[in-house]
Short mmCIF file of C-alpha atoms and ligand atoms in Angstrom, two decimals:
data_model
loop_
_atom_site.label_atom_id
_atom_site.label_comp_id
_atom_site.label_asym_id
_atom_site.label_seq_id
_atom_site.Cartn_x
_atom_site.Cartn_y
_atom_site.Cartn_z
CA MET A 1 -7.33 -23.71 8.84
CA ARG A 2 -10.63 -25.14 7.80
CA VAL A 3 -11.29 -28.95 8.42
CA TYR A 4 -13.81 -31.30 6.03
CA ASN A 5 -16.70 -30.87 8.23
CA PHE A 6 -19.13 -33.75 8.33
CA SER A 7 -21.32 -32.76 10.28
CA ALA A 8 -25.04 -33.80 9.85
CA GLY A 9 -26.17 -30.01 10.58
CA PRO A 10 -25.84 -27.30 11.34
CA ALA A 11 -22.87 -28.54 8.57
CA MET A 12 -20.15 -26.87 6.06
CA MET A 13 -21.33 -24.75 3.93
CA PRO A 14 -19.28 -23.59 0.81
CA LEU A 15 -16.10 -21.18 2.24
CA GLU A 16 -16.16 -18.79 -0.77
CA VAL A 17 -20.06 -18.01 0.87
CA ILE A 18 -18.88 -17.35 4.20
CA GLU A 19 -15.99 -15.40 2.45
CA GLU A 20 -18.28 -13.10 0.69
CA ALA A 21 -20.70 -12.60 3.68
CA GLN A 22 -17.30 -12.00 5.87
CA SER A 23 -16.35 -8.99 2.97
CA GLU A 24 -19.77 -7.46 3.41
CA LEU A 25 -20.88 -8.24 7.24
CA PRO A 26 -19.21 -4.59 8.52
CA ASP A 27 -20.50 -2.43 5.82
CA TRP A 28 -23.74 -4.61 3.71
CA LYS A 29 -25.66 -1.38 2.70
CA GLY A 30 -25.07 2.13 4.13
CA GLY A 31 -22.60 1.07 7.20
CA MET A 32 -24.10 -1.33 8.53
CA SER A 33 -24.41 -5.72 8.53
CA VAL A 34 -27.25 -7.20 7.29
CA MET A 35 -28.03 -8.42 11.27
CA GLU A 36 -28.56 -4.46 11.59
CA VAL A 37 -30.57 -3.45 9.29
CA SER A 38 -34.78 -3.06 9.71
CA HIS A 39 -36.14 -6.18 7.90
CA ARG A 40 -39.19 -3.96 6.41
CA GLY A 41 -36.24 -1.60 4.75
CA ALA A 42 -36.26 -1.38 1.32
CA ASP A 43 -32.90 -3.09 1.09
CA PHE A 44 -33.78 -6.01 3.01
CA LYS A 45 -36.83 -6.57 1.38
CA ALA A 46 -34.91 -6.25 -1.90
CA CYS A 47 -32.71 -9.47 -0.25
CA ALA A 48 -35.27 -11.11 0.54
CA ALA A 49 -37.11 -10.94 -2.71
CA GLU A 50 -34.03 -12.05 -4.84
CA THR A 51 -33.87 -14.79 -2.01
CA GLU A 52 -37.18 -16.02 -3.00
CA GLN A 53 -36.80 -15.52 -7.04
CA SER A 54 -33.58 -17.32 -7.22
CA LEU A 55 -35.27 -20.48 -4.88
CA ARG A 56 -37.91 -20.51 -7.55
CA GLU A 57 -35.19 -20.66 -10.59
CA VAL A 58 -32.98 -23.12 -8.70
CA MET A 59 -35.90 -25.31 -7.74
CA ARG A 60 -38.01 -24.35 -11.08
CA ILE A 61 -40.80 -23.81 -8.65
CA PRO A 62 -44.28 -23.33 -10.49
CA HIS A 63 -45.98 -20.16 -9.85
CA SER A 64 -48.87 -22.11 -8.20
CA TYR A 65 -46.99 -22.13 -4.97
CA LYS A 66 -45.98 -20.14 -2.30
CA VAL A 67 -42.57 -19.53 -0.86
CA LEU A 68 -42.02 -19.07 2.98
CA PHE A 69 -39.07 -17.75 5.21
CA LEU A 70 -40.10 -19.28 8.74
CA GLN A 71 -38.87 -19.73 12.03
CA GLY A 72 -38.99 -23.00 14.20
CA GLY A 73 -36.91 -24.83 11.46
CA ALA A 74 -38.19 -28.36 10.09
CA MET A 75 -39.61 -29.40 13.78
CA GLY A 76 -41.81 -26.19 13.59
CA GLN A 77 -43.34 -27.79 10.57
CA PHE A 78 -44.12 -31.11 12.27
CA ALA A 79 -46.83 -28.85 13.99
CA ALA A 80 -47.36 -26.44 11.04
CA VAL A 81 -48.51 -28.74 8.46
CA PRO A 82 -51.09 -30.45 11.01
CA PHE A 83 -52.49 -27.05 11.75
CA ASN A 84 -52.79 -25.42 8.60
CA LEU A 85 -54.02 -29.01 6.41
CA ALA A 86 -55.95 -30.63 8.81
CA SER A 87 -58.57 -30.32 11.53
CA ALA A 88 -58.63 -32.50 14.66
CA GLY A 89 -59.43 -35.78 13.87
CA ASP A 90 -58.76 -35.60 10.53
CA PRO A 91 -57.30 -38.76 8.96
CA VAL A 92 -53.44 -38.07 7.61
CA ASP A 93 -51.37 -40.61 6.29
CA PHE A 94 -47.65 -41.26 7.28
CA MET A 95 -44.78 -43.38 5.85
CA LEU A 96 -42.51 -43.98 8.31
CA THR A 97 -38.43 -44.48 7.32
CA GLY A 98 -36.79 -43.60 10.15
CA GLN A 99 -36.55 -41.48 13.08
CA TRP A 100 -37.48 -37.83 11.64
CA GLY A 101 -40.91 -39.33 10.33
CA THR A 102 -41.84 -40.81 13.47
CA LYS A 103 -41.39 -37.62 15.02
CA ALA A 104 -43.58 -35.89 13.18
CA LEU A 105 -45.93 -38.68 13.55
CA LYS A 106 -46.01 -38.23 17.20
CA GLU A 107 -46.53 -34.07 16.55
CA ALA A 108 -49.54 -34.91 14.43
CA GLY A 109 -50.90 -37.24 16.92
CA ARG A 110 -50.45 -34.18 19.50
CA MET A 111 -52.56 -32.10 17.08
CA GLY A 112 -55.39 -34.49 17.34
CA LEU A 113 -54.97 -36.12 13.66
CA MET A 114 -56.13 -39.62 13.53
CA ALA A 115 -52.54 -40.43 11.75
CA ASN A 116 -52.32 -44.13 9.90
CA VAL A 117 -49.17 -45.71 8.86
CA VAL A 118 -49.20 -46.74 5.33
CA ALA A 119 -45.62 -47.95 4.90
CA ASP A 120 -43.44 -48.36 8.18
CA GLU A 121 -40.11 -50.12 7.43
CA LYS A 122 -39.15 -50.39 11.25
CA PRO A 123 -39.02 -54.33 10.38
CA SER A 124 -35.86 -53.55 8.54
CA ARG A 125 -35.29 -51.56 11.08
CA TYR A 126 -35.09 -48.54 8.62
CA THR A 127 -32.80 -49.79 6.19
CA ARG A 128 -34.73 -49.57 3.15
CA VAL A 129 -37.76 -47.33 2.19
CA PRO A 130 -41.01 -49.39 0.99
CA ASP A 131 -41.31 -50.36 -2.70
CA GLU A 132 -42.93 -48.13 -5.22
CA GLY A 133 -46.11 -49.06 -5.58
CA SER A 134 -46.56 -51.38 -2.21
CA PHE A 135 -48.42 -49.49 0.11
CA SER A 136 -52.07 -47.70 -0.35
CA VAL A 137 -53.05 -44.46 0.26
CA ASN A 138 -56.75 -43.58 2.00
CA PRO A 139 -58.41 -41.52 -0.17
CA ASP A 140 -59.85 -39.22 2.27
CA ALA A 141 -56.29 -38.40 4.04
CA ARG A 142 -55.80 -35.21 4.21
CA TYR A 143 -52.14 -35.16 3.08
CA LEU A 144 -49.47 -37.96 3.35
CA HIS A 145 -46.26 -37.02 5.26
CA TYR A 146 -42.90 -38.66 4.25
CA THR A 147 -39.33 -38.10 4.71
CA PRO A 148 -37.62 -38.10 1.34
CA ASN A 149 -33.91 -38.87 2.84
CA GLU A 150 -33.95 -39.94 7.06
CA THR A 151 -30.25 -38.15 8.03
CA ILE A 152 -29.81 -40.57 11.12
CA GLY A 153 -30.37 -43.57 9.24
CA GLY A 154 -28.75 -42.27 5.93
CA VAL A 155 -32.24 -43.50 4.27
CA GLU A 156 -33.45 -41.85 1.05
CA PHE A 157 -36.03 -42.10 -1.93
CA GLY A 158 -34.88 -42.54 -5.11
CA TYR A 159 -38.48 -41.74 -6.23
CA VAL A 160 -41.58 -39.74 -5.17
CA PRO A 161 -44.56 -41.49 -3.92
CA SER A 162 -47.86 -41.14 -6.22
CA THR A 163 -50.44 -40.10 -3.76
CA GLY A 164 -53.37 -39.16 -6.27
CA GLN A 165 -55.40 -36.33 -4.89
CA VAL A 166 -53.88 -36.87 -1.60
CA PRO A 167 -51.43 -33.85 -1.07
CA LEU A 168 -47.66 -35.02 -0.77
CA VAL A 169 -45.94 -33.22 2.15
CA ALA A 170 -42.67 -34.19 2.49
CA ASP A 171 -39.66 -32.92 5.27
CA MET A 172 -36.73 -32.21 2.50
CA SER A 173 -34.84 -30.82 5.57
CA SER A 174 -31.59 -33.03 4.58
CA THR A 175 -31.89 -33.73 0.83
CA ILE A 176 -33.31 -30.43 -0.38
CA LEU A 177 -31.03 -28.59 -3.26
CA SER A 178 -29.02 -32.11 -3.87
CA ARG A 179 -30.35 -33.23 -6.89
CA PRO A 180 -33.79 -31.71 -9.19
CA ILE A 181 -37.24 -32.79 -7.91
CA ASP A 182 -40.19 -31.92 -9.87
CA VAL A 183 -42.21 -29.95 -7.44
CA SER A 184 -45.91 -30.03 -8.81
CA LYS A 185 -45.86 -33.55 -7.55
CA PHE A 186 -45.82 -32.25 -3.91
CA GLY A 187 -48.61 -30.29 -1.89
CA VAL A 188 -46.33 -29.23 0.43
CA ILE A 189 -42.65 -29.26 1.11
CA TYR A 190 -40.42 -27.76 3.61
CA ALA A 191 -36.59 -27.84 5.40
CA GLY A 192 -34.55 -26.76 7.70
CA THR A 193 -32.18 -24.89 6.40
CA GLN A 194 -28.94 -25.86 8.07
CA LYS A 195 -27.96 -28.75 6.01
CA ASN A 196 -27.91 -27.64 2.11
CA MET A 197 -29.42 -23.75 2.71
CA GLY A 198 -27.21 -22.42 5.00
CA PRO A 199 -27.26 -21.37 9.08
CA ALA A 200 -29.84 -23.10 11.65
CA GLY A 201 -32.91 -20.49 12.26
CA MET A 202 -35.17 -20.74 9.05
CA ALA A 203 -37.52 -23.00 7.19
CA VAL A 204 -38.14 -23.08 4.00
CA VAL A 205 -41.80 -23.89 2.83
CA ILE A 206 -43.25 -24.61 -0.24
CA VAL A 207 -46.75 -24.77 -0.54
CA ARG A 208 -49.24 -24.92 -3.20
CA ASP A 209 -51.67 -22.28 -3.37
CA ASP A 210 -55.06 -24.77 -3.02
CA LEU A 211 -53.68 -25.80 0.01
CA LEU A 212 -53.61 -22.12 1.84
CA ASP A 213 -57.04 -22.07 3.16
CA ARG A 214 -57.37 -25.19 5.05
CA ALA A 215 -55.95 -24.22 7.94
CA ARG A 216 -57.55 -24.97 11.40
CA PRO A 217 -58.96 -21.11 13.35
CA SER A 218 -57.32 -22.21 16.12
CA THR A 219 -53.67 -22.15 13.56
CA PRO A 220 -51.56 -19.33 15.80
CA SER A 221 -50.27 -16.68 13.12
CA ILE A 222 -47.10 -17.33 12.71
CA TRP A 223 -47.80 -20.85 11.67
CA HIS A 224 -50.33 -19.23 9.35
CA TYR A 225 -49.62 -20.21 5.65
CA ARG A 226 -52.05 -17.72 4.23
CA THR A 227 -51.49 -15.06 6.42
CA GLN A 228 -47.65 -15.55 6.27
CA ALA A 229 -48.03 -15.84 2.50
CA ASP A 230 -50.04 -12.49 2.23
CA ASN A 231 -47.04 -10.71 4.13
CA ASP A 232 -44.25 -12.08 2.31
CA SER A 233 -43.26 -14.23 5.22
CA MET A 234 -42.56 -10.92 6.93
CA LEU A 235 -45.65 -11.14 9.31
CA ASN A 236 -43.09 -10.52 12.68
CA THR A 237 -39.39 -10.51 12.07
CA PRO A 238 -37.88 -13.06 9.85
CA PRO A 239 -34.70 -14.51 10.32
CA THR A 240 -33.21 -12.08 8.39
CA PHE A 241 -29.57 -13.14 8.41
CA SER A 242 -30.53 -17.13 7.16
CA ILE A 243 -32.56 -15.50 4.26
CA TYR A 244 -29.25 -13.42 3.19
CA LEU A 245 -27.05 -16.18 3.38
CA LEU A 246 -29.38 -18.68 1.50
CA GLY A 247 -29.20 -16.05 -1.84
CA LYS A 248 -26.02 -16.56 -1.32
CA ILE A 249 -26.10 -20.57 -1.38
CA LEU A 250 -28.39 -20.24 -4.24
CA ALA A 251 -25.90 -18.06 -6.10
CA TRP A 252 -23.17 -20.82 -5.44
CA VAL A 253 -25.43 -23.65 -6.96
CA ASN A 254 -26.02 -21.85 -9.75
CA ARG A 255 -23.03 -21.22 -10.27
CA ASN A 256 -21.52 -24.96 -10.17
CA GLY A 257 -24.39 -25.32 -12.40
CA GLY A 258 -27.69 -25.31 -10.37
CA LEU A 259 -29.33 -28.49 -9.06
CA ALA A 260 -28.32 -31.27 -12.02
CA GLY A 261 -24.79 -29.99 -11.12
CA MET A 262 -25.02 -30.60 -7.56
CA ALA A 263 -26.66 -34.07 -8.40
CA GLU A 264 -23.73 -35.10 -10.68
CA ARG A 265 -21.40 -34.05 -7.72
CA ASN A 266 -23.47 -35.51 -5.37
CA ARG A 267 -23.59 -38.75 -6.88
CA ALA A 268 -19.99 -39.39 -7.36
CA LYS A 269 -19.36 -38.39 -3.78
CA ALA A 270 -21.86 -41.41 -2.51
CA ASP A 271 -20.55 -43.92 -5.27
CA LEU A 272 -16.77 -43.26 -4.51
CA LEU A 273 -17.70 -43.56 -0.53
CA TYR A 274 -20.46 -46.68 -0.72
CA GLY A 275 -17.86 -48.15 -3.33
CA PHE A 276 -15.01 -47.75 -0.67
CA ILE A 277 -17.35 -49.23 1.85
CA ASP A 278 -18.58 -52.10 0.49
CA ALA A 279 -15.09 -53.49 -0.77
CA SER A 280 -14.03 -53.19 2.90
CA SER A 281 -14.68 -56.23 5.26
CA PHE A 282 -13.51 -54.04 7.53
CA TYR A 283 -16.31 -51.15 7.31
CA SER A 284 -19.90 -51.98 6.64
CA ASN A 285 -23.29 -49.97 5.43
CA PRO A 286 -26.49 -51.99 6.54
CA VAL A 287 -28.78 -49.91 4.23
CA GLU A 288 -30.27 -51.55 1.05
CA PRO A 289 -28.13 -49.67 -2.05
CA ALA A 290 -31.59 -48.55 -4.26
CA SER A 291 -32.16 -46.58 -0.61
CA ARG A 292 -28.98 -45.34 0.32
CA SER A 293 -28.33 -41.35 0.98
CA TRP A 294 -26.72 -39.53 -1.41
CA MET A 295 -26.80 -37.04 1.76
CA ASN A 296 -25.61 -39.11 4.99
CA VAL A 297 -23.64 -41.94 4.97
CA PRO A 298 -23.45 -44.13 8.34
CA PHE A 299 -20.84 -46.96 9.06
CA LEU A 300 -19.91 -49.22 11.10
CA MET A 301 -16.77 -51.33 11.85
CA VAL A 302 -16.37 -54.42 12.74
CA ASN A 303 -15.20 -53.40 16.66
CA PRO A 304 -17.65 -51.23 17.73
CA ASP A 305 -14.90 -50.77 20.48
CA LEU A 306 -13.06 -48.82 18.15
CA ASN A 307 -15.33 -45.77 17.14
CA LYS A 308 -14.41 -43.61 19.38
CA LYS A 309 -10.58 -43.69 18.11
CA PHE A 310 -11.76 -43.34 14.54
CA VAL A 311 -13.93 -40.14 15.63
CA ALA A 312 -11.23 -38.65 17.45
CA ASP A 313 -8.10 -39.99 14.95
CA ALA A 314 -10.14 -38.24 11.96
CA ALA A 315 -10.75 -35.08 14.02
CA ALA A 316 -7.17 -35.17 14.88
CA ALA A 317 -6.46 -35.46 10.89
CA GLY A 318 -9.03 -32.64 9.98
CA LEU A 319 -12.03 -34.60 9.08
CA THR A 320 -14.86 -33.61 11.86
CA ASN A 321 -17.96 -34.77 12.94
CA LEU A 322 -18.13 -37.94 12.24
CA GLY A 323 -19.52 -39.64 14.84
CA GLY A 324 -23.24 -41.24 14.49
CA HIS A 325 -26.31 -40.11 15.81
CA ARG A 326 -26.12 -40.49 19.55
CA SER A 327 -29.47 -43.04 19.49
CA VAL A 328 -27.59 -45.20 16.92
CA GLY A 329 -23.34 -44.73 17.18
CA GLY A 330 -21.21 -45.52 14.75
CA MET A 331 -20.26 -43.38 12.45
CA ARG A 332 -21.83 -40.98 9.71
CA ALA A 333 -20.34 -39.02 7.07
CA SER A 334 -22.53 -35.96 6.23
CA ILE A 335 -21.65 -35.12 2.72
CA TYR A 336 -24.11 -32.22 1.98
CA ASN A 337 -23.53 -30.26 -1.29
CA ALA A 338 -20.84 -27.88 0.08
CA MET A 339 -18.83 -31.32 0.85
CA PRO A 340 -16.06 -31.50 -2.11
CA ILE A 341 -15.13 -34.73 -3.24
CA GLU A 342 -11.59 -33.94 -2.06
CA GLY A 343 -13.40 -34.19 1.32
CA VAL A 344 -14.31 -37.67 0.55
CA GLN A 345 -11.49 -39.14 -0.62
CA ALA A 346 -10.04 -37.50 2.35
CA LEU A 347 -11.85 -39.76 4.31
CA ILE A 348 -11.20 -43.00 2.57
CA GLU A 349 -7.54 -42.54 2.64
CA PHE A 350 -7.86 -41.69 6.66
CA MET A 351 -10.31 -45.04 6.82
CA LYS A 352 -7.73 -47.19 4.53
CA GLU A 353 -5.04 -45.91 6.87
CA PHE A 354 -6.78 -46.53 10.30
CA GLU A 355 -8.40 -49.98 8.96
CA ARG A 356 -4.32 -50.72 8.04
CA VAL A 357 -2.95 -49.74 11.53
CA HIS A 358 -6.46 -51.31 13.64
CA ALA A 359 -7.76 -54.61 11.60
N1 LIG B 1 -36.25 -33.84 9.90
C1 LIG B 1 -35.50 -33.82 9.61
C2 LIG B 1 -34.71 -34.97 8.55
C3 LIG B 1 -34.09 -33.57 10.06
O1 LIG B 1 -32.77 -34.26 9.47
C4 LIG B 1 -34.31 -32.80 11.24
C5 LIG B 1 -32.78 -32.38 11.84
N2 LIG B 1 -31.49 -32.92 11.79
C6 LIG B 1 -35.50 -31.98 11.39
C7 LIG B 1 -36.20 -32.64 10.76
C8 LIG B 1 -35.59 -31.14 12.53
O2 LIG B 1 -35.25 -30.06 12.39
P1 LIG B 1 -35.03 -28.85 12.87
O3 LIG B 1 -33.62 -28.85 13.73
O4 LIG B 1 -34.25 -27.57 12.17
O5 LIG B 1 -36.19 -28.46 13.27
#
């Protein structure tokens, strides 16, 4: 029996995608599964090219950007971005709205960059994003890095920061494909795939052409954007299964109205859940309304001693992985693209009943 899986990632995928993959698994092309074919064979090359083309269409990625399918997840990019865009001692800007951006900042420090934090929402305990226009960008910074959606705190930007000539770098791991975005505003977009893009094991990197040739000479070949772009992300063996499944996810996104359809569906789910939480005196969400994530909804109960029981009882009712991140506790419902509104409705019904019994 399938459950409603509220995991932050690896996360729920559309059942029809899993079933399609299942039906193709033993014999994808020529009596082999996609996991068994050569990445250099015509069949897989066509599959990778199709996945890239679909992503370009779904996200409306301009021709002046390369799309890379790399291993190492999003955290690999915490290091790859500094390698590719800056040399040791170079200034870079960071905006911090939670734990993932802070980790990316630390990694940039390890790569010898002089990071300047232009906005840090720590004083608010990461419950808001900076106001638009409230921070100033260093015009000499090699790039500005931010995290449009902080997965742990459930804090999301409702706007794209403007950085003038300074390339904007975004870790979109937990928001990519959740709504339309204007790719042309970004220098680099990267995302681990295990939330809205399929299974773990891959990072999608979208990089503007003029940023391909800034890498420091010591950049490892597998992280080198130019080298990977020139080799169609096949310098070494790419994550073939992840590329294949991303193609199927993108077809599903298309069948469901593209990114505009995703946005409509995600807004409706988020409105429903936050609306319920705000109307309750038993549950609460600490994030400022304008900064609330459509994808990750953390919530607390008046009595934290009930957390474990909530998570266990919910799991028994088919609503799984509702525990908050180990660093913050409480609960968190991740409601990525694949979570249907029925899953959110079922969660709310469960929350109502839990409150009735325990309030
Ligand atoms: N950035 C964000 C915003 C994330 O949510 C995560 C994972 N939850 C990461 C980075 C790290 O991703 P990965 O495990 O793919 O390295």
